[in-house]
Coordinates of N, CA and C and ligand atoms in Angstrom, one line a residue:
M1 N 0.8 -1.2 0.0 CA -0.1 0.0 0.0 C 0.9 1.2 0.0
E2 N 0.6 2.2 -0.8 CA 1.4 3.3 -0.9 C 1.0 4.3 0.4
E3 N 2.1 5.1 0.7 CA 2.1 5.9 1.9 C 0.8 6.9 1.9
N4 N 0.5 7.5 0.7 CA -0.5 8.4 0.5 C -1.9 7.7 0.8
E5 N -1.9 6.6 0.2 CA -3.0 5.7 0.5 C -3.5 5.4 1.9
Q6 N -2.3 5.1 2.6 CA -2.4 4.8 4.0 C -3.0 5.9 4.8
S7 N -2.4 7.1 4.5 CA -2.8 8.2 5.3 C -4.3 8.6 4.9
A8 N -4.6 8.5 3.7 CA -5.9 8.9 3.2 C -6.9 8.0 4.0
R9 N -6.5 6.8 4.3 CA -7.5 5.9 5.0 C -7.3 6.0 6.6
G10 N -6.5 6.9 7.0 CA -6.3 7.1 8.5 C -5.5 6.0 9.1
L11 N -4.7 5.4 8.4 CA -3.9 4.4 8.9 C -2.6 4.9 9.4
H12 N -2.1 4.6 10.6 CA -0.8 5.1 11.0 C 0.2 3.9 11.3
F13 N 1.2 3.9 10.7 CA 2.1 2.8 10.8 C 2.9 3.0 12.2
V14 N 2.7 1.7 12.9 CA 3.3 1.7 14.3 C 4.2 0.8 14.7
G15 N 4.7 0.0 13.6 CA 5.9 -0.8 13.7 C 5.8 -2.2 13.0
K16 N 6.9 -2.8 12.9 CA 7.0 -4.2 12.3 C 6.1 -5.1 13.2
K17 N 5.6 -6.0 12.5 CA 4.8 -7.1 13.4 C 5.7 -7.8 14.3
D18 N 6.9 -8.3 13.8 CA 7.7 -9.2 14.7 C 8.2 -8.3 15.9
E19 N 8.4 -7.1 15.7 CA 8.9 -6.2 17.0 C 7.8 -6.1 17.9
L20 N 6.6 -5.8 17.4 CA 5.4 -5.5 18.4 C 5.0 -6.8 19.0
I21 N 5.1 -8.0 18.2 CA 4.9 -9.2 19.0 C 5.9 -9.5 20.1
E22 N 7.1 -9.2 19.8 CA 8.1 -9.3 20.8 C 7.8 -8.4 22.1
A23 N 7.6 -7.2 21.7 CA 7.4 -6.2 22.8 C 6.1 -6.4 23.7
K24 N 5.1 -7.2 23.1 CA 3.8 -7.5 23.7 C 3.0 -6.1 24.0
R25 N 3.7 -5.2 24.6 CA 3.0 -3.9 24.8 C 3.7 -2.9 24.2
S26 N 3.2 -1.9 23.5 CA 3.9 -0.9 22.9 C 3.1 0.4 23.0
F27 N 3.8 1.4 23.4 CA 3.3 2.8 23.6 C 3.3 3.7 22.4
R28 N 2.5 4.2 21.7 CA 2.7 5.1 20.5 C 1.8 6.4 20.8
S29 N 2.4 7.5 20.3 CA 1.5 8.7 20.3 C 1.1 8.9 18.7
I30 N -0.2 9.1 18.6 CA -0.8 9.2 17.2 C -1.7 10.4 17.3
E31 N -1.4 11.3 16.5 CA -2.3 12.7 16.4 C -2.5 13.1 17.8
D32 N -1.4 13.2 18.7 CA -1.6 13.7 20.0 C -2.4 12.8 21.0
R33 N -2.6 11.6 20.5 CA -3.3 10.7 21.3 C -2.3 9.6 21.8
D34 N -2.3 9.2 23.0 CA -1.4 8.2 23.6 C -2.1 6.7 23.7
I35 N -1.5 6.0 22.9 CA -2.1 4.7 22.6 C -1.2 3.6 23.1
L36 N -2.0 2.5 23.6 CA -1.3 1.2 24.1 C -1.6 0.2 23.0
I37 N -0.6 -0.4 22.5 CA -0.8 -1.6 21.5 C -0.4 -2.9 22.2
I38 N -1.4 -3.7 22.2 CA -1.1 -5.1 22.9 C -1.2 -6.1 22.0
Y39 N -0.2 -7.0 22.2 CA -0.3 -8.3 21.5 C -0.5 -9.3 22.6
H40 N -1.7 -10.1 22.3 CA -2.0 -11.0 23.3 C -2.6 -12.3 22.7
Q41 N -2.1 -13.6 22.9 CA -2.6 -14.7 22.3 C -3.0 -14.5 20.9
G42 N -2.0 -14.0 20.0 CA -2.2 -14.1 18.6 C -2.9 -12.8 18.0
V43 N -3.4 -12.0 18.8 CA -4.3 -10.9 18.4 C -3.7 -9.5 18.8
F44 N -3.7 -8.5 18.0 CA -3.3 -7.2 18.3 C -4.5 -6.5 18.8
Y45 N -4.4 -5.6 19.8 CA -5.5 -4.7 20.3 C -4.8 -3.3 20.4
A46 N -5.6 -2.4 20.3 CA -5.2 -0.9 20.6 C -6.2 -0.1 21.5
M47 N -5.7 0.5 22.5 CA -6.8 1.4 23.2 C -5.9 2.7 23.8
D48 N -6.8 3.5 24.4 CA -6.2 4.6 25.0 C -5.3 4.1 26.1
S49 N -4.1 4.7 26.3 CA -3.3 4.1 27.3 C -3.5 4.5 28.7
Y50 N -4.3 5.5 28.9 CA -4.6 5.9 30.4 C -6.0 5.5 30.8
C51 N -6.1 4.8 31.8 CA -7.4 4.3 32.3 C -8.3 5.4 32.5
Y52 N -9.6 5.1 32.1 CA -10.6 6.3 32.1 C -10.9 6.5 33.5
H53 N -10.7 5.8 34.5 CA -11.2 6.0 35.9 C -10.4 7.0 36.6
A54 N -9.0 7.0 36.5 CA -8.2 8.0 37.3 C -6.9 8.2 36.4
G55 N -6.8 7.9 35.2 CA -5.7 8.0 34.5 C -4.5 7.1 34.7
G56 N -4.8 6.0 35.4 CA -3.7 5.0 35.6 C -3.2 4.4 34.2
M57 N -1.8 4.2 34.2 CA -1.0 3.6 33.1 C -1.5 2.3 32.8
L58 N -2.1 1.9 31.7 CA -2.5 0.5 31.7 C -1.4 -0.5 31.1
N59 N -0.3 0.1 30.6 CA 0.8 -0.8 30.0 C 1.3 -1.9 30.9
N60 N 1.2 -1.7 32.2 CA 1.6 -2.8 33.1 C 0.5 -3.7 33.7
G61 N -0.7 -3.5 33.1 CA -1.7 -4.2 33.7 C -1.7 -5.8 33.3
D62 N -2.1 -6.5 34.0 CA -2.3 -8.0 33.8 C -3.5 -8.3 32.9
I63 N -3.5 -9.3 32.1 CA -4.6 -9.5 31.3 C -5.2 -10.9 31.7
E64 N -6.6 -10.8 32.0 CA -7.3 -12.1 32.4 C -8.4 -12.2 31.5
E65 N -8.9 -13.5 31.5 CA -10.3 -13.6 30.7 C -11.3 -13.5 31.9
I66 N -12.3 -12.7 31.7 CA -13.4 -12.5 32.7 C -14.7 -12.7 32.0
N67 N -15.5 -13.6 32.5 CA -16.8 -13.8 31.8 C -16.7 -14.0 30.2
G68 N -15.6 -14.7 29.8 CA -15.5 -15.0 28.5 C -14.8 -13.9 27.7
K69 N -14.5 -12.7 28.3 CA -13.8 -11.6 27.6 C -12.4 -11.4 28.1
L70 N -11.5 -11.1 27.2 CA -10.2 -10.8 27.6 C -10.2 -9.4 28.3
C71 N -9.7 -9.1 29.3 CA -9.5 -7.8 30.0 C -8.2 -7.4 30.5
I72 N -7.9 -6.1 30.4 CA -6.7 -5.7 31.0 C -7.1 -5.1 32.4
I73 N -6.3 -5.5 33.4 CA -6.7 -5.0 34.7 C -5.7 -3.8 34.9
C74 N -6.3 -2.7 35.3 CA -5.6 -1.4 35.5 C -4.9 -1.6 36.7
P75 N -3.5 -1.4 36.7 CA -2.8 -1.6 38.0 C -3.2 -0.7 39.1
K76 N -3.8 0.3 38.8 CA -4.0 1.4 39.9 C -5.1 1.1 40.9
H77 N -6.3 0.8 40.4 CA -7.4 0.3 41.2 C -8.2 -0.9 40.8
K78 N -7.5 -1.6 39.9 CA -7.9 -2.9 39.5 C -9.2 -3.0 38.7
Y79 N -9.5 -1.9 38.0 CA -10.8 -1.9 37.1 C -10.4 -2.8 36.0
K80 N -11.4 -3.5 35.4 CA -11.3 -4.5 34.4 C -11.9 -3.9 33.1
L81 N -11.0 -3.9 32.0 CA -11.5 -3.2 30.7 C -11.3 -4.1 29.7
T82 N -12.3 -4.5 28.9 CA -12.3 -5.6 27.8 C -11.2 -4.9 26.8
L83 N -10.4 -5.9 26.1 CA -9.4 -5.5 25.2 C -10.2 -5.2 24.0
A84 N -11.1 -5.9 23.6 CA -11.8 -5.7 22.2 C -12.6 -4.5 22.2
K85 N -13.4 -4.0 23.3 CA -14.3 -2.9 23.1 C -14.1 -1.9 24.1
G86 N -13.3 -2.1 25.2 CA -13.1 -1.1 26.4 C -14.2 -0.9 27.3
E87 N -15.0 -2.0 27.3 CA -16.0 -2.1 28.3 C -15.5 -2.3 29.8
C88 N -16.0 -1.6 30.7 CA -15.5 -1.9 32.1 C -16.5 -2.9 32.7
L89 N -16.0 -4.0 33.2 CA -16.8 -5.0 33.8 C -16.5 -5.0 35.3
Y90 N -17.6 -5.2 36.1 CA -17.6 -5.3 37.5 C -18.4 -6.4 38.1
K91 N -18.0 -6.8 39.3 CA -18.8 -7.9 39.8 C -19.8 -7.4 40.8
G92 N -21.1 -7.8 40.7 CA -22.1 -7.2 41.6 C -23.2 -8.2 41.9
N93 N -24.0 -7.9 42.9 CA -25.1 -8.9 43.3 C -26.3 -8.1 42.9
N94 N -27.3 -9.0 42.4 CA -28.7 -8.5 42.1 C -29.4 -8.7 43.4
P95 N -29.9 -7.8 44.0 CA -30.6 -7.9 45.2 C -31.9 -8.6 45.1
K96 N -32.4 -8.6 43.9 CA -33.7 -9.4 43.7 C -33.6 -10.8 43.7
E97 N -32.4 -11.2 43.5 CA -32.1 -12.7 43.4 C -31.9 -13.2 44.9
K98 N -32.7 -14.3 45.2 CA -32.5 -14.8 46.6 C -32.1 -16.2 46.6
P99 N -30.9 -16.7 47.2 CA -29.9 -15.6 47.7 C -29.1 -15.0 46.4
P100 N -28.6 -13.7 46.7 CA -28.0 -13.1 45.6 C -26.7 -13.8 45.2
V101 N -26.3 -14.0 43.9 CA -25.2 -14.8 43.4 C -24.4 -13.7 42.7
P102 N -23.1 -13.4 43.2 CA -22.3 -12.4 42.4 C -22.0 -12.8 41.1
R103 N -22.3 -11.9 40.2 CA -22.1 -12.0 38.6 C -21.4 -10.8 38.2
W104 N -20.9 -11.0 36.9 CA -20.2 -9.9 36.1 C -21.2 -9.0 35.4
Y105 N -21.1 -7.8 35.5 CA -22.0 -6.8 34.8 C -20.9 -6.0 34.0
S106 N -21.6 -5.2 33.0 CA -20.8 -4.2 32.3 C -21.3 -2.7 32.6
K107 N -20.3 -1.9 32.7 CA -20.7 -0.5 33.0 C -20.8 0.2 31.5
G108 N -20.5 -0.6 30.5 CA -20.5 0.0 29.1 C -19.1 0.3 28.7
V109 N -19.0 0.9 27.5 CA -17.7 1.3 27.0 C -17.2 2.4 27.7
K110 N -16.0 2.4 28.4 CA -15.4 3.5 29.0 C -14.1 3.8 28.4
Q111 N -13.5 2.9 27.8 CA -12.1 3.2 27.2 C -12.1 3.1 25.8
R112 N -11.5 4.1 25.1 CA -11.8 4.2 23.6 C -10.7 3.1 23.1
T113 N -11.2 2.2 22.3 CA -10.4 1.3 21.5 C -10.2 1.6 20.2
H114 N -9.2 1.3 19.5 CA -8.7 1.6 18.2 C -8.6 0.3 17.2
T115 N -8.5 0.5 15.9 CA -8.5 -0.7 15.1 C -7.0 -0.9 14.6
V116 N -6.7 -2.3 14.8 CA -5.3 -2.6 14.3 C -5.5 -3.4 13.0
T117 N -4.5 -3.1 12.1 CA -4.5 -3.9 10.8 C -3.1 -4.3 10.6
E118 N -2.9 -5.3 9.7 CA -1.6 -5.7 9.3 C -1.5 -5.7 7.8
N119 N -0.5 -5.3 7.3 CA -0.3 -5.3 5.8 C 1.2 -5.7 5.6
N120 N 1.5 -6.9 5.0 CA 2.9 -7.3 4.7 C 3.8 -7.2 5.8
G121 N 3.4 -7.6 7.0 CA 4.4 -7.7 8.1 C 4.4 -6.3 8.8
E122 N 3.6 -5.3 8.4 CA 3.7 -4.0 9.0 C 2.3 -3.8 9.8
I123 N 2.4 -3.2 10.9 CA 1.3 -3.0 11.6 C 0.7 -1.5 11.6
Y124 N -0.7 -1.3 11.6 CA -1.1 0.1 11.4 C -2.3 0.1 12.4
V125 N -2.3 1.4 12.9 CA -3.5 1.7 13.8 C -4.4 2.7 13.1
K126 N -5.7 2.5 13.3 CA -6.6 3.6 12.8 C -7.3 4.0 14.0
L127 N -7.2 5.3 14.3 CA -8.0 5.9 15.5 C -9.5 5.7 15.4
S128 N -10.0 5.4 16.6 CA -11.4 5.4 16.5 C -12.1 6.7 16.1
D129 N -13.2 6.4 15.3 CA -13.8 7.7 14.8 C -15.3 7.7 15.4
N130 N -15.4 7.1 16.4 CA -16.8 7.2 17.2 C -16.8 8.7 17.8
P131 N -17.9 9.4 17.3 CA -17.9 10.8 17.6 C -18.3 11.1 19.0
N132 N -18.9 10.0 19.7 CA -19.4 10.2 21.0 C -18.2 10.4 22.1
W133 N -18.5 11.1 23.2 CA -17.6 11.2 24.2 C -17.3 9.7 25.0
I134 N -16.2 9.3 25.1 CA -15.9 8.1 25.8 C -15.0 8.5 26.9
E135 N -15.2 8.0 28.1 CA -14.6 8.6 29.3 C -13.1 8.6 29.3
S136 N -12.5 7.7 28.6 CA -11.1 7.8 28.6 C -10.5 8.9 27.7
D137 N -11.4 9.6 27.0 CA -10.9 10.7 26.3 C -10.5 11.9 27.2
Y138 N -11.0 11.9 28.4 CA -10.7 13.0 29.4 C -9.1 13.0 29.6
Y139 N -8.5 11.9 29.8 CA -7.1 11.8 30.1 C -6.2 12.1 28.8
Q140 N -6.8 12.1 27.6 CA -6.0 12.6 26.5 C -6.0 14.1 26.3
G141 N -7.0 14.8 27.0 CA -7.1 16.1 26.8 C -6.1 16.8 27.7
E142 N -6.0 18.2 27.5 CA -5.2 19.0 28.4 C -5.3 18.9 29.8
K143 N -6.6 19.0 30.2 CA -6.9 19.1 31.6 C -6.5 17.7 32.2
G144 N -6.8 16.5 31.5 CA -6.6 15.2 31.8 C -5.0 15.0 32.0
K145 N -4.2 15.7 31.1 CA -2.8 15.5 31.2 C -2.2 16.3 32.5
I146 N -2.8 17.3 32.9 CA -2.4 18.0 34.1 C -2.8 17.2 35.3
E147 N -3.9 16.5 35.3 CA -4.3 15.7 36.4 C -3.5 14.4 36.5
R148 N -3.0 13.9 35.4 CA -2.1 12.7 35.4 C -0.8 13.1 36.1
A149 N -0.3 14.2 35.8 CA 0.9 14.6 36.2 C 1.0 14.8 37.8
K150 N -0.3 15.2 38.3 CA -0.3 15.5 39.7 C -0.4 14.2 40.5
A151 N -1.0 13.3 39.9 CA -1.3 11.8 40.4 C -0.1 11.1 40.9
Ligands
FES1 FE1 -7.5 2.6 36.6 FE2 -8.4 3.6 38.8 S1 -7.0 4.5 37.5 S2 -8.6 1.7 38.0

């Protein structure tokens, strides 16, 4: 693919596949957005690198399967974010159940995720074009950057 064609399609080259596989977690800044690229069990994922909750750095988070979904666990307060969609999962009880059984629920999409594609051993990220506010956007903005620095 020609370079012009890539940028016209919003694709940003982020590295060679082999290198990103070896690194497992890679940090990139794309159009002023700080992104974490994760390679896990044969699949690449990309998401905003600061946790929507309080700006924790996700790059050192463990990955676990929760309720059938792979999640990164934020090292700061252990929030669980699905790699594929950025949903935040939590365990709760439904008080209407007798006796209540703890189950996993979703708070919805809180972390912005991005699209990763491969072409000839090269990896590209396309930033999410979802026009809606997603909570992790906060820590990518100027105010969020100041708060992250204070934390
Ligand atoms: Fe990630 Fe609080 S900052 S769980």
